[in-house]
């Protein structure tokens, strides 16, 4: 899960830097007044979300499989604890 999070953060950072550069050279419009940073952040989120959805599909599936395996182990432990008799 940490690997997926770091890769997603990397995609967001790359989009942010690329979009900041495009705004700096004038290829994209600047925000109104002092909102330039907010404009680039929102645009980076909008661009990086579908990119990470497509590019990180395999990593996301692997992470979810690990989470499902851990949940199943915990359920198994809880079931085995419930089936034990209480000692008086």
PDB file of C-alpha atoms in Angstrom:
ATOM      1  CA  UNK A   1       0.000   0.000   0.000  1.00  0.00           C
ATOM      2  CA  UNK A   2       2.903   2.342   0.733  1.00  0.00           C
ATOM      3  CA  UNK A   3       4.314   1.663  -2.728  1.00  0.00           C
ATOM      4  CA  UNK A   4       0.993   2.595  -4.352  1.00  0.00           C
ATOM      5  CA  UNK A   5       0.724   5.780  -2.279  1.00  0.00           C
ATOM      6  CA  UNK A   6       4.252   6.855  -3.154  1.00  0.00           C
ATOM      7  CA  UNK A   7       3.702   6.154  -6.845  1.00  0.00           C
ATOM      8  CA  UNK A   8       0.467   8.144  -6.802  1.00  0.00           C
ATOM      9  CA  UNK A   9       2.227  11.021  -5.058  1.00  0.00           C
ATOM     10  CA  UNK A  10       4.931  10.850  -7.724  1.00  0.00           C
ATOM     11  CA  UNK A  11       2.373  11.109 -10.517  1.00  0.00           C
ATOM     12  CA  UNK A  12       0.754  14.080  -8.780  1.00  0.00           C
ATOM     13  CA  UNK A  13       4.133  15.778  -8.307  1.00  0.00           C
ATOM     14  CA  UNK A  14       5.037  15.245 -11.953  1.00  0.00           C
ATOM     15  CA  UNK A  15       1.714  16.687 -13.089  1.00  0.00           C
ATOM     16  CA  UNK A  16       2.131  19.641 -10.748  1.00  0.00           C
ATOM     17  CA  UNK A  17       5.606  20.438 -12.049  1.00  0.00           C
ATOM     18  CA  UNK A  18       4.561  20.034 -15.686  1.00  0.00           C
ATOM     19  CA  UNK A  19       1.482  22.205 -15.264  1.00  0.00           C
ATOM     20  CA  UNK A  20       3.402  24.814 -13.276  1.00  0.00           C
ATOM     21  CA  UNK A  21       5.873  25.006 -16.156  1.00  0.00           C
ATOM     22  CA  UNK A  22       3.068  25.368 -18.697  1.00  0.00           C
ATOM     23  CA  UNK A  23       1.498  28.177 -16.672  1.00  0.00           C
ATOM     24  CA  UNK A  24       4.895  29.838 -16.266  1.00  0.00           C
ATOM     25  CA  UNK A  25       5.576  29.910 -20.016  1.00  0.00           C
ATOM     26  CA  UNK A  26       2.012  31.044 -20.750  1.00  0.00           C
ATOM     27  CA  UNK A  27       0.687  27.903 -22.444  1.00  0.00           C
ATOM     28  CA  UNK A  28      -2.041  27.690 -19.765  1.00  0.00           C
ATOM     29  CA  UNK A  29      -3.844  30.687 -18.265  1.00  0.00           C
ATOM     30  CA  UNK A  30      -2.791  32.024 -14.889  1.00  0.00           C
ATOM     31  CA  UNK A  31      -5.245  32.053 -12.008  1.00  0.00           C
ATOM     32  CA  UNK A  32      -7.066  35.208 -11.010  1.00  0.00           C
ATOM     33  CA  UNK A  33      -5.041  37.489  -8.739  1.00  0.00           C
ATOM     34  CA  UNK A  34      -3.081  35.482  -6.178  1.00  0.00           C
ATOM     35  CA  UNK A  35      -4.869  32.202  -6.908  1.00  0.00           C
ATOM     36  CA  UNK A  36      -2.205  30.873  -9.276  1.00  0.00           C
ATOM     37  CA  UNK A  37      -0.938  28.201  -6.854  1.00  0.00           C
ATOM     38  CA  UNK A  38      -4.476  27.036  -6.083  1.00  0.00           C
ATOM     39  CA  UNK A  39      -5.255  26.899  -9.820  1.00  0.00           C
ATOM     40  CA  UNK A  40      -2.219  24.708 -10.510  1.00  0.00           C
ATOM     41  CA  UNK A  41      -2.992  22.436  -7.512  1.00  0.00           C
ATOM     42  CA  UNK A  42      -6.599  21.861  -8.599  1.00  0.00           C
ATOM     43  CA  UNK A  43      -5.586  21.295 -12.199  1.00  0.00           C
ATOM     44  CA  UNK A  44      -2.890  18.836 -11.053  1.00  0.00           C
ATOM     45  CA  UNK A  45      -5.433  16.849  -9.072  1.00  0.00           C
ATOM     46  CA  UNK A  46      -7.812  16.744 -12.032  1.00  0.00           C
ATOM     47  CA  UNK A  47      -5.064  15.574 -14.412  1.00  0.00           C
ATOM     48  CA  UNK A  48      -3.283  13.132 -12.075  1.00  0.00           C
ATOM     49  CA  UNK A  49      -6.415  11.272 -10.896  1.00  0.00           C
ATOM     50  CA  UNK A  50      -7.265   9.609 -14.229  1.00  0.00           C
ATOM     51  CA  UNK A  51      -3.580   9.084 -14.994  1.00  0.00           C
ATOM     52  CA  UNK A  52      -3.008   7.223 -11.731  1.00  0.00           C
ATOM     53  CA  UNK A  53      -6.228   5.260 -12.234  1.00  0.00           C
ATOM     54  CA  UNK A  54      -4.947   3.938 -15.555  1.00  0.00           C
ATOM     55  CA  UNK A  55      -1.202   3.741 -14.924  1.00  0.00           C
ATOM     56  CA  UNK A  56      -1.346   2.216 -11.433  1.00  0.00           C
ATOM     57  CA  UNK A  57      -4.070  -0.357 -12.047  1.00  0.00           C
ATOM     58  CA  UNK A  58      -1.771  -3.349 -11.520  1.00  0.00           C
ATOM     59  CA  UNK A  59      -0.217  -1.913  -8.359  1.00  0.00           C
ATOM     60  CA  UNK A  60      -3.658  -1.022  -6.971  1.00  0.00           C
ATOM     61  CA  UNK A  61      -4.939  -4.544  -7.618  1.00  0.00           C
ATOM     62  CA  UNK A  62      -1.905  -6.033  -5.856  1.00  0.00           C
ATOM     63  CA  UNK A  63      -2.405  -3.733  -2.865  1.00  0.00           C
ATOM     64  CA  UNK A  64      -6.092  -4.607  -2.611  1.00  0.00           C
ATOM     65  CA  UNK A  65      -5.255  -8.327  -2.758  1.00  0.00           C
ATOM     66  CA  UNK A  66      -2.882  -7.853   0.183  1.00  0.00           C
ATOM     67  CA  UNK A  67      -5.554  -6.014   2.161  1.00  0.00           C
ATOM     68  CA  UNK A  68      -8.121  -8.743   1.433  1.00  0.00           C
ATOM     69  CA  UNK A  69      -5.650 -11.433   2.563  1.00  0.00           C
ATOM     70  CA  UNK A  70      -4.989  -9.596   5.826  1.00  0.00           C
ATOM     71  CA  UNK A  71      -8.708  -9.168   6.492  1.00  0.00           C
ATOM     72  CA  UNK A  72      -9.318 -12.863   5.868  1.00  0.00           C
ATOM     73  CA  UNK A  73      -6.535 -13.800   8.322  1.00  0.00           C
ATOM     74  CA  UNK A  74      -8.020 -11.543  10.989  1.00  0.00           C
ATOM     75  CA  UNK A  75     -11.490 -13.009  10.392  1.00  0.00           C
ATOM     76  CA  UNK A  76     -10.023 -16.490  10.747  1.00  0.00           C
ATOM     77  CA  UNK A  77      -8.394 -15.573  14.054  1.00  0.00           C
ATOM     78  CA  UNK A  78     -11.622 -14.053  15.350  1.00  0.00           C
ATOM     79  CA  UNK A  79     -13.586 -17.170  14.380  1.00  0.00           C
ATOM     80  CA  UNK A  80     -11.063 -19.433  16.110  1.00  0.00           C
ATOM     81  CA  UNK A  81     -11.199 -17.276  19.241  1.00  0.00           C
ATOM     82  CA  UNK A  82     -14.977 -17.419  19.279  1.00  0.00           C
ATOM     83  CA  UNK A  83     -14.990 -21.201  19.019  1.00  0.00           C
ATOM     84  CA  UNK A  84     -12.782 -21.643  22.073  1.00  0.00           C
ATOM     85  CA  UNK A  85     -14.536 -22.401  25.335  1.00  0.00           C
ATOM     86  CA  UNK A  86     -14.213 -20.030  28.232  1.00  0.00           C
ATOM     87  CA  UNK A  87     -12.426 -21.490  31.216  1.00  0.00           C
ATOM     88  CA  UNK A  88     -14.126 -20.946  34.574  1.00  0.00           C
TER      89      UNK A  88
END
